[in-house]
XYZ file of C-alpha atoms in Angstrom:
646
model
C 0.000 0.000 0.000
C 1.061 3.616 -0.317
C 0.090 7.059 0.899
C -2.422 9.047 -1.215
C 0.208 11.659 -2.092
C 2.203 8.980 -3.940
C -0.671 7.919 -6.190
C -0.965 9.284 -9.713
C -4.177 11.006 -10.670
C -5.293 8.142 -12.888
C -4.324 4.464 -12.871
C -4.302 2.287 -15.970
C -7.886 1.422 -16.883
C -6.663 -1.823 -18.412
C -5.092 -3.040 -15.205
C -7.510 -2.180 -12.421
C -10.405 -4.334 -13.651
C -7.978 -7.166 -14.176
C -6.989 -7.076 -10.537
C -10.418 -8.482 -9.824
C -9.574 -11.474 -11.962
C -6.042 -11.952 -10.684
C -7.084 -11.898 -7.060
C -8.699 -15.305 -7.399
C -5.888 -17.178 -9.075
C -2.566 -18.253 -7.846
C -0.966 -21.666 -7.696
C 1.583 -23.277 -9.956
C -0.411 -26.459 -10.398
C -2.162 -24.520 -13.173
C 1.106 -23.334 -14.610
C 2.390 -26.890 -14.689
C 0.448 -27.927 -17.740
C 0.616 -29.082 -21.308
C -0.391 -29.159 -24.962
C -3.215 -31.033 -26.599
C -2.471 -33.920 -28.912
C -3.120 -33.623 -32.639
C -5.600 -36.448 -32.733
C -9.035 -35.231 -31.681
C -11.151 -38.332 -32.234
C -13.754 -38.692 -29.514
C -12.748 -35.486 -27.764
C -15.147 -32.928 -26.306
C -15.443 -29.507 -27.988
C -12.740 -27.020 -27.099
C -13.606 -24.531 -24.364
C -11.883 -21.486 -22.925
C -12.460 -19.851 -19.558
C -13.857 -16.324 -19.647
C -12.043 -15.345 -16.468
C -9.664 -16.929 -13.998
C -12.545 -16.734 -11.513
C -14.050 -19.646 -13.468
C -11.388 -21.945 -12.027
C -12.201 -21.382 -8.367
C -14.312 -23.452 -5.997
C -15.584 -22.306 -2.590
C -17.982 -23.669 0.008
C -18.074 -20.358 1.903
C -19.801 -16.979 1.281
C -18.072 -14.698 -1.233
C -17.831 -10.940 -1.799
C -18.795 -9.491 -5.201
C -15.718 -7.435 -6.179
C -17.726 -5.190 -8.464
C -19.781 -3.781 -5.607
C -17.419 -4.266 -2.660
C -16.841 -1.004 -0.732
C -13.208 -2.029 -0.373
C -12.647 -1.798 -4.115
C -12.191 1.995 -4.348
C -10.115 1.923 -1.161
C -7.783 -0.664 -2.692
C -7.569 1.250 -5.962
C -6.793 4.516 -4.182
C -4.407 3.347 -1.479
C -2.960 -0.011 -2.571
C -3.076 -0.612 -6.306
C -0.088 1.415 -7.369
C 2.326 -0.602 -5.228
C 0.675 -3.992 -5.445
C 0.056 -3.829 -9.190
C 3.775 -3.622 -9.894
C 4.721 -0.158 -8.676
C 6.949 -1.484 -5.891
C 9.210 -4.386 -6.734
C 8.802 -6.321 -3.478
C 5.094 -5.640 -2.921
C 3.097 -8.903 -3.221
C 0.803 -8.984 -6.230
C -2.987 -9.244 -5.921
C -2.730 -12.932 -6.788
C -0.819 -13.476 -3.543
C -2.884 -11.149 -1.404
C -6.037 -12.988 -2.453
C -4.773 -16.097 -0.701
C -3.820 -14.503 2.599
C -6.304 -14.886 5.454
C -8.535 -11.793 5.957
C -7.537 -11.334 9.581
C -3.858 -11.429 8.581
C -4.454 -8.563 6.163
C -6.296 -6.547 8.816
C -3.467 -7.250 11.259
C -0.867 -6.069 8.718
C -2.839 -2.852 8.185
C -3.336 -2.282 11.914
C -0.189 -3.391 13.715
C 1.999 -4.936 11.030
C 4.223 -3.909 8.144
C 1.498 -1.791 6.489
C 0.402 0.147 9.585
C 2.023 3.438 8.494
C 0.630 3.249 4.961
C -2.846 2.427 6.316
C -2.858 5.023 9.079
C -5.534 7.066 7.301
C -7.960 4.124 7.121
C -10.549 3.526 9.802
C -10.910 0.044 11.364
C -14.029 -0.508 9.254
C -12.192 0.513 6.072
C -9.330 -1.881 6.802
C -11.872 -4.698 7.027
C -13.412 -3.575 3.731
C -10.014 -3.673 2.029
C -9.424 -7.188 3.398
C -12.847 -8.294 2.174
C -12.209 -6.960 -1.329
C -8.757 -8.528 -1.565
C -9.810 -11.966 -0.318
C -13.443 -11.968 -1.552
C -14.378 -13.177 1.931
C -16.997 -11.468 4.136
C -15.186 -10.647 7.349
C -18.180 -11.593 9.478
C -18.146 -15.050 7.867
C -14.480 -15.483 8.701
C -14.814 -16.312 12.355
C -11.930 -18.580 13.196
C -13.190 -21.374 15.417
C -11.493 -22.040 18.701
C -8.308 -24.069 18.284
C -8.450 -27.811 18.935
C -8.280 -28.885 22.538
C -4.823 -28.802 24.047
C -3.391 -32.089 25.205
C -3.544 -32.980 28.858
C -0.298 -33.229 30.792
C 0.092 -36.947 30.077
C -0.058 -36.318 26.300
C 1.559 -32.884 26.027
C 5.189 -33.878 25.525
C 6.759 -35.071 22.309
C 8.215 -38.581 22.401
C 11.948 -37.977 22.021
C 12.600 -41.723 21.947
C 10.823 -41.896 18.575
C 12.900 -39.745 16.164
C 11.674 -39.195 12.604
C 12.612 -41.650 9.890
C 14.475 -40.161 6.924
C 11.551 -40.593 4.547
C 9.260 -38.358 2.528
C 9.677 -35.047 0.726
C 12.733 -33.151 1.892
C 14.566 -36.279 3.077
C 13.935 -39.152 0.628
C 11.694 -38.175 -2.275
C 10.907 -41.779 -3.221
C 7.909 -41.530 -0.865
C 8.373 -45.115 0.299
C 7.558 -45.906 3.928
C 9.407 -49.029 5.115
C 7.610 -51.693 7.116
C 9.241 -50.732 10.419
C 7.792 -47.220 10.131
C 4.490 -47.999 8.406
C 3.560 -50.961 10.651
C 0.638 -51.562 8.300
C 0.561 -55.046 6.734
C -1.212 -55.290 3.405
C -3.794 -57.587 5.012
C -4.780 -54.761 7.379
C -5.283 -52.127 4.655
C -8.897 -53.165 3.818
C -9.760 -52.717 7.504
C -8.866 -49.002 7.605
C -11.506 -46.812 9.273
C -11.617 -43.115 10.112
C -10.146 -42.592 13.581
C -10.528 -38.799 13.766
C -10.853 -35.762 11.520
C -10.057 -32.073 11.799
C -11.453 -29.137 9.801
C -8.843 -26.558 8.847
C -10.455 -23.226 9.805
C -11.825 -20.983 7.045
C -10.120 -23.036 4.330
C -11.066 -24.293 0.872
C -7.845 -26.255 0.380
C -5.265 -28.290 2.302
C -1.819 -28.208 0.705
C 0.761 -29.032 3.405
C 2.116 -32.595 3.516
C 1.600 -34.110 7.001
C 4.727 -35.345 8.784
C 5.048 -37.778 11.711
C 7.999 -37.313 14.046
C 8.676 -37.711 17.785
C 5.273 -39.328 18.185
C 3.611 -36.161 16.827
C 1.684 -35.211 13.698
C 2.954 -31.920 12.229
C 1.001 -30.172 9.473
C 0.454 -26.646 8.180
C -2.711 -24.940 6.962
C -4.151 -22.319 4.634
C -4.291 -19.602 7.285
C -0.642 -20.130 8.233
C -1.150 -22.196 11.381
C 1.241 -25.066 12.052
C -0.262 -27.789 14.243
C 1.480 -30.358 16.427
C -1.228 -33.011 16.990
C -1.252 -36.084 19.164
C -1.921 -38.633 16.395
C -4.004 -40.859 18.669
C -6.485 -38.333 20.044
C -6.217 -35.218 17.858
C -5.416 -32.907 20.762
C -2.704 -30.318 20.101
C 0.684 -30.161 21.777
C 1.254 -26.683 20.360
C 0.167 -24.428 17.504
C 2.096 -21.614 15.821
C 0.717 -19.191 13.272
C 2.854 -17.538 10.600
C 1.704 -14.831 8.196
C 0.901 -16.935 5.110
C -0.263 -20.363 3.982
C 2.060 -23.257 4.755
C 2.680 -24.583 1.271
C 5.077 -27.519 1.678
C 5.753 -30.557 3.781
C 7.029 -30.061 7.306
C 10.583 -31.431 7.250
C 11.689 -32.851 10.616
C 15.409 -32.811 11.384
C 16.173 -35.638 13.800
C 19.589 -34.222 14.728
C 18.498 -30.713 15.716
C 14.823 -31.267 16.596
C 13.877 -28.542 14.137
C 11.103 -28.242 11.567
C 11.622 -26.602 8.166
C 9.009 -25.577 5.588
C 8.165 -22.986 2.939
C 5.179 -20.651 2.691
C 3.069 -19.026 -0.011
C 4.964 -15.723 0.137
C 8.328 -17.341 -0.544
C 9.656 -17.552 3.008
C 11.434 -20.506 4.569
C 10.821 -21.034 8.282
C 12.644 -22.949 10.995
C 10.700 -23.890 14.146
C 11.684 -25.569 17.384
C 9.847 -28.899 17.120
C 9.383 -29.148 20.885
C 7.656 -25.782 21.357
C 6.713 -24.397 17.939
C 8.840 -21.304 18.531
C 10.072 -19.726 15.306
C 13.883 -19.716 15.162
C 14.344 -17.893 11.862
C 12.498 -17.010 8.660
C 14.048 -15.853 5.371
C 12.448 -14.812 2.084
C 14.078 -16.554 -0.849
C 13.598 -13.897 -3.533
C 12.982 -10.171 -3.923
C 10.577 -10.876 -6.771
C 7.023 -9.981 -5.648
C 5.555 -13.143 -7.171
C 8.118 -15.615 -5.827
C 6.763 -18.542 -3.829
C 7.835 -21.947 -2.526
C 5.863 -24.964 -3.666
C 8.516 -27.684 -3.484
C 9.582 -28.866 -0.045
C 13.059 -27.769 1.113
C 15.518 -30.672 1.179
C 17.995 -31.460 3.974
C 21.295 -33.048 3.045
C 25.045 -32.677 3.336
C 24.745 -30.023 6.042
C 22.623 -27.687 3.901
C 18.947 -26.917 3.315
C 18.149 -26.742 -0.408
C 15.157 -24.542 -1.253
C 13.401 -24.610 -4.653
C 12.012 -21.232 -5.775
C 9.004 -20.917 -8.073
C 6.603 -18.066 -8.771
C 3.120 -17.010 -9.736
C 4.202 -14.346 -12.212
C 2.889 -16.694 -14.872
C -0.594 -15.606 -13.714
C 0.159 -11.892 -14.075
C 0.325 -12.321 -17.836
C -3.456 -12.695 -17.844
C -3.285 -8.885 -17.848
C -2.358 -7.821 -21.428
C -0.839 -4.647 -19.949
C 1.606 -6.587 -17.751
C 5.190 -6.691 -19.065
C 5.923 -10.424 -18.862
C 8.166 -11.596 -17.366
C 11.083 -10.979 -14.980
C 11.107 -14.005 -12.671
C 13.592 -16.838 -13.144
C 13.694 -19.997 -11.094
C 16.451 -21.040 -8.757
C 17.542 -23.410 -6.019
C 19.062 -21.788 -2.936
C 21.309 -23.575 -0.440
C 20.931 -22.300 3.120
C 22.752 -22.861 6.373
C 19.961 -24.646 8.283
C 21.171 -23.209 11.598
C 20.743 -19.573 10.566
C 18.933 -19.381 7.209
C 21.987 -17.698 5.672
C 22.326 -18.162 1.899
C 25.374 -20.270 0.958
C 24.852 -20.443 -2.814
C 22.167 -19.955 -5.453
C 21.838 -21.727 -8.799
C 19.644 -20.039 -11.421
C 17.657 -21.910 -14.052
C 16.603 -19.445 -16.792
C 18.889 -16.800 -18.240
C 18.598 -13.169 -17.163
C 15.524 -11.439 -18.692
C 16.120 -8.683 -21.266
C 13.813 -6.651 -23.528
C 12.564 -8.810 -26.407
C 10.177 -6.458 -28.216
C 6.482 -5.828 -27.690
C 3.207 -7.695 -27.922
C 0.575 -6.813 -30.490
C -1.047 -4.750 -27.733
C 2.163 -2.747 -27.305
C 3.253 -4.268 -23.984
C 6.948 -4.960 -23.426
C 8.153 -8.562 -23.598
C 10.977 -9.523 -21.233
C 12.790 -12.822 -21.522
C 13.953 -15.467 -21.148
C 12.085 -15.974 -17.901
C 10.400 -18.588 -15.752
C 11.733 -22.136 -15.531
C 10.473 -22.299 -11.928
C 11.386 -25.188 -9.652
C 8.108 -26.617 -8.386
C 9.569 -29.783 -6.856
C 11.616 -30.868 -3.864
C 15.262 -31.395 -4.913
C 16.674 -34.901 -4.584
C 19.948 -35.129 -2.640
C 22.306 -38.056 -3.180
C 24.852 -38.354 -0.378
C 26.891 -40.987 -2.210
C 27.687 -38.751 -5.190
C 27.308 -35.388 -3.450
C 24.797 -34.349 -6.105
C 21.481 -32.537 -6.158
C 18.826 -33.260 -8.804
C 15.676 -31.296 -9.645
C 13.336 -30.463 -12.525
C 12.177 -27.150 -13.986
C 8.970 -25.777 -15.447
C 8.211 -23.790 -18.581
C 9.543 -20.416 -19.651
C 7.001 -17.652 -19.010
C 7.860 -15.544 -22.054
C 9.679 -15.681 -25.360
C 12.283 -16.663 -26.158
C 12.144 -20.168 -24.780
C 15.614 -21.280 -23.743
C 17.321 -24.514 -22.757
C 16.409 -24.183 -19.075
C 12.721 -25.072 -19.308
C 11.241 -28.567 -18.839
C 14.684 -29.837 -17.900
C 16.427 -32.027 -15.346
C 19.405 -30.428 -13.570
C 22.289 -32.043 -11.695
C 24.342 -29.811 -9.398
C 27.313 -30.245 -7.127
C 25.552 -30.089 -3.775
C 28.288 -28.255 -1.881
C 28.787 -25.458 -4.402
C 25.764 -25.339 -6.708
C 28.004 -25.879 -9.748
C 26.066 -27.204 -12.749
C 27.180 -30.717 -13.686
C 24.679 -31.406 -16.441
C 21.271 -30.326 -17.726
C 18.977 -32.387 -19.934
C 16.013 -30.690 -21.548
C 13.038 -32.993 -22.064
C 10.901 -30.601 -24.142
C 12.232 -27.627 -26.087
C 10.479 -24.416 -27.165
C 8.158 -24.350 -24.181
C 7.089 -20.815 -23.275
C 3.610 -20.419 -21.778
C 1.664 -18.200 -19.401
C -1.945 -17.661 -18.366
C -2.344 -15.208 -21.244
C -2.454 -18.337 -23.429
C -5.252 -19.707 -21.308
C -7.502 -16.660 -21.465
C -6.455 -15.957 -25.061
C -4.701 -12.562 -25.010
C -1.613 -11.039 -26.642
C 0.622 -11.875 -23.674
C 0.761 -15.496 -24.799
C 4.286 -16.232 -26.093
C 4.690 -17.091 -29.765
C 5.596 -20.653 -28.719
C 2.187 -21.016 -26.994
C 3.261 -23.863 -24.783
C 3.097 -26.808 -24.478
C 3.743 -26.074 -20.755
C 5.145 -29.526 -20.019
C 6.673 -28.834 -16.606
C 8.712 -31.329 -14.669
C 6.564 -30.673 -11.620
C 7.314 -33.779 -9.539
C 10.624 -34.584 -7.859
C 12.955 -36.804 -9.896
C 13.532 -40.103 -8.102
C 16.950 -41.720 -7.750
C 16.251 -45.471 -7.889
C 18.327 -48.616 -8.110
C 16.709 -50.678 -10.839
C 16.175 -54.413 -10.745
C 19.302 -54.664 -12.906
C 21.343 -53.133 -10.073
C 22.018 -49.908 -11.969
C 21.016 -46.461 -10.624
C 18.517 -44.534 -12.712
C 16.954 -41.095 -12.292
C 13.228 -41.314 -13.060
C 11.369 -38.121 -13.963
C 7.645 -37.622 -14.521
C 6.428 -34.820 -16.774
C 3.190 -32.976 -17.476
C 3.491 -34.302 -21.012
C 2.158 -37.627 -19.765
C 5.598 -39.199 -20.134
C 8.002 -40.812 -17.694
C 11.737 -40.686 -18.366
C 14.754 -42.667 -17.224
C 18.097 -40.822 -17.178
C 21.662 -41.778 -16.357
C 22.280 -39.918 -13.065
C 25.989 -39.553 -13.866
C 25.618 -37.939 -17.296
C 21.980 -37.002 -17.828
C 21.782 -39.199 -20.919
C 18.240 -40.416 -21.615
C 17.942 -44.196 -21.272
C 14.228 -44.577 -21.897
C 10.953 -42.716 -22.096
C 7.428 -44.094 -21.786
C 4.165 -42.401 -22.704
C 1.461 -42.963 -20.076
C -1.128 -40.332 -21.041
C -1.901 -37.430 -23.343
C -0.714 -34.813 -20.858
C -2.149 -31.311 -20.917
C -2.495 -28.023 -19.108
C -3.556 -30.146 -16.165
C -2.380 -33.488 -17.452
C 0.403 -35.971 -16.972
C 2.369 -36.206 -13.724
C 1.645 -33.484 -11.174
C 2.929 -33.592 -7.607
C 4.786 -36.797 -6.977
C 5.667 -40.387 -7.826
C 6.684 -43.152 -5.422
C 8.975 -46.162 -5.672
C 9.348 -49.545 -4.007
C 12.622 -51.214 -4.929
C 12.984 -51.146 -8.704
C 9.327 -50.325 -9.345
C 8.163 -46.738 -9.718
C 4.491 -45.783 -9.321
C 3.455 -42.964 -11.651
C 0.108 -41.164 -11.130
C -1.434 -39.520 -14.201
C -3.991 -36.709 -14.058
C -5.069 -36.099 -17.703
C -8.103 -33.847 -17.212
C -10.392 -33.894 -20.231
C -11.331 -30.199 -20.107
C -8.715 -27.737 -18.920
C -10.533 -24.541 -19.909
C -7.851 -23.326 -22.318
C -9.420 -24.335 -25.655
C -7.166 -27.375 -25.991
C -8.630 -30.699 -27.031
C -7.170 -34.057 -26.051
C -7.178 -37.513 -27.569
C -9.368 -39.724 -25.413
C -7.542 -42.789 -26.745
C -4.378 -41.627 -24.979
C -6.018 -40.650 -21.713
C -4.014 -42.234 -18.923
C -5.805 -41.008 -15.795
C -4.940 -43.464 -13.053
C -1.917 -45.232 -11.568
C 0.883 -46.876 -13.549
C 3.647 -49.183 -12.304
C 6.896 -49.091 -14.290
C 10.147 -51.019 -14.278
C 12.629 -48.280 -13.353
C 15.435 -49.932 -15.308
C 13.600 -50.143 -18.634
C 10.491 -47.970 -18.431
C 8.324 -50.980 -19.247
C 4.768 -50.760 -17.866
C 4.057 -53.530 -15.357
C 0.414 -52.627 -14.845
C -2.074 -49.772 -15.259
C -5.044 -49.180 -12.955
C -7.360 -46.826 -14.819
C -9.191 -44.362 -12.564
C -12.950 -45.020 -12.608
C -15.017 -42.013 -13.680
C -17.870 -41.702 -11.214
C -18.221 -37.901 -11.231
C -21.705 -37.982 -12.811
C -21.601 -34.345 -13.820
C -20.356 -32.940 -10.491
C -18.695 -29.584 -11.133
C -14.899 -29.540 -10.765
C -14.839 -33.336 -10.453
C -12.300 -35.441 -12.365
C -11.140 -39.025 -11.859
C -7.385 -38.562 -12.367
C -4.579 -38.542 -9.805
C -2.950 -35.162 -9.208
C -1.784 -35.677 -5.614
C 1.501 -37.341 -4.780
C 1.275 -41.087 -4.167
C 2.818 -42.942 -1.225
C 4.076 -46.526 -1.168
C 4.414 -49.017 1.673
C 5.491 -52.653 1.279
C 2.810 -54.176 -0.940
C 0.505 -51.171 -1.347
C 0.284 -47.680 -2.863
C -2.004 -44.917 -1.539
C -3.394 -42.463 -4.099
C -5.773 -39.536 -3.647
C -7.912 -38.719 -6.692
C -9.388 -35.448 -7.924
C -12.888 -36.860 -7.410
C -12.185 -37.099 -3.666
C -11.573 -40.862 -3.634
C -8.651 -42.156 -1.576
C -7.592 -45.607 -2.753
C -5.007 -48.186 -1.769
C -3.711 -50.264 -4.686
C -1.945 -53.614 -4.571
C 1.586 -52.715 -5.639
C 2.027 -55.971 -7.574
C -1.183 -55.967 -9.589
C -2.881 -52.575 -9.310
C -5.963 -54.139 -7.742
C -7.877 -51.783 -5.418
C -7.487 -53.015 -1.834
C -9.470 -50.267 -0.100
C -11.167 -46.982 -0.899
C -13.043 -44.181 0.832
C -14.943 -41.153 -0.465
C -13.448 -38.149 1.357
C -16.169 -35.798 0.006
C -18.705 -37.232 2.414
C -19.398 -35.203 5.581
C -17.583 -36.369 8.696
C -17.635 -35.343 12.334
C -14.490 -33.643 13.600
C -12.695 -33.983 16.930
C -14.454 -30.860 18.218
C -17.941 -31.974 17.185
C -18.156 -29.946 13.985
C -18.756 -31.275 10.493
C -16.279 -31.158 7.653
C -15.712 -32.750 4.274
C -12.922 -33.167 1.812
C -12.910 -32.475 -1.902
C -10.434 -32.948 -4.695
C -7.156 -34.438 -3.533
C -4.115 -32.712 -4.965
C -0.696 -31.611 -3.776
C 0.360 -33.697 -0.746
C -0.252 -37.410 -0.441
C -0.734 -39.821 2.429
C 1.628 -40.170 5.390
C 1.813 -43.655 6.927
C 3.141 -44.232 10.445
C 2.623 -46.954 13.042
C -0.515 -48.325 11.446
C -2.081 -44.935 10.774
C -2.752 -43.298 7.399
C -2.886 -39.487 7.539
C -4.120 -37.472 4.574
C -5.518 -34.079 3.551
C -8.506 -33.575 1.253
C -9.677 -30.378 -0.449
C -8.246 -28.304 -3.287
C -10.641 -25.532 -4.262
C -8.441 -24.146 -7.040
C -7.838 -24.695 -10.747
C -11.195 -26.325 -11.417
C -10.990 -28.681 -8.437
C -13.412 -29.263 -5.568
C -13.067 -27.361 -2.297
C -12.596 -29.081 1.043
C -10.762 -28.602 4.344
C -10.342 -32.004 5.964
C -7.424 -33.627 7.755
C -8.150 -37.327 8.279
C -6.458 -40.070 10.294
C -7.319 -43.678 9.448
C -6.475 -46.813 11.420
C -7.418 -50.493 10.952
C -10.534 -51.509 12.827
C -9.818 -53.963 15.623
């Protein structure tokens, strides 16, 4: 925000109305997309969204931005800075996803208190309502869950975290000693308890079990330390923005690390929840952290992505200036040790047909958690698309770095000439001449020892393909097509592996709202098991389509999958959570998370589409989030803990 004396007499008429559209859209799952196939037989007619608002799903009351009293206040006092006038000021796309009470707090006692000094308390609420589209009276945060009694309050320090899951071992395999869930017990799973994240339409933080405690973050920025047996809380800590990643538990230091929506990395004391340090990873106003920071070799490796791809929905926005990176931090202090960039430095590249400057190359964000290999001292990760022309060699690529220094060892591009932004989706002049295909490498590459005894780096792509690379050289050994891919197709958030078998979830939405049409014969929505050494498909479990016309319902698998000995857990976009036999693909167990359930405090909640994080399995319990009210998916706000019935 800024003082009235700093505001020009007249703001761009092209940009202010667009703010209303940008405020609703944000996450990179949309940016991680793809191109339609040439064959259109059996496909539905092409469609295009009229506005990014068309992609959103809410179960709560909403404010009409056209008539909101906070609109003129935002335009007068905030728009100049937050529409690009100040380099570090978060864009409307970010502000839309911050909790209303956090915005009011920032205007009253926080970083914006001086700029908002002329606003009355009622006007600050009106600004927050306009930004978030949420009636403030409807945003009454319920009382926190019950605190644990003295006999349950302490963490169990005799039960340190296993080195599994995002940020530690990206193969997402839970060994038998940790899972303690025999395959025979999987069909007996029943809901033990549920929790409703307050005032939320999505749940995007991967749950983590450590020291006998369930750690998870939420949309309003609260980090919870639950007793996994009863659901009482050992502590809660609230930060300023949505917790976007897994909570990474460091057994050696008893610290928790995670990234948030606004691009900050946080370190908390696991025993108390006290924040030890927090550092923003980029000065770019649209920078964010979607991939989980990775611990290894004495450093914390942080992937940096951004939502600037959304800004290009405004034809007056000069796209784009962000470029992806991975930053190595000292985990004790948050101090930057090195930074490795993906895309080249943006420079003027001409103008669009509408006369707006084009800046490039740009983009190549890192959506995924880097994979650290202690044996070779290497770090592996994948990149997304360029945001603007020209497309360069950094997009849709796998990178190998020297972990201690960040020195590039090799880079293998899987798809060339991939520049795409949301201007392509809404159909304006900001769309790069390449117009996609937006085939991000959005999931973490997995370092696997194949059944032939040879290491292989397996990557999943939004193109609907899986790839096997030589981890020493980056040379491609094999590639296997599993689906048609698309703007929301192919592999999204994460694969899993058991031994030499890799489990690849495919999303492949039929209608992605960007006028692209897909070949139904290539649709691969469901779960695939591949031989990591050869790429050969062992089995394919097609996702049943039982949506029956429900809006924002799709059968594919966008969420990360999780493997235990003999079984794979997969959350689907239609709200179904299934356990598959890892040898055959047969469904062992399933539950519809969209159905209402009673929470630990006597309220009612429900899940929705399952995307982003997958299941956590620990000592016979399966812990999972459900709800993803973004990008044409169903809203929900449920945390669920399942356990076999006795």
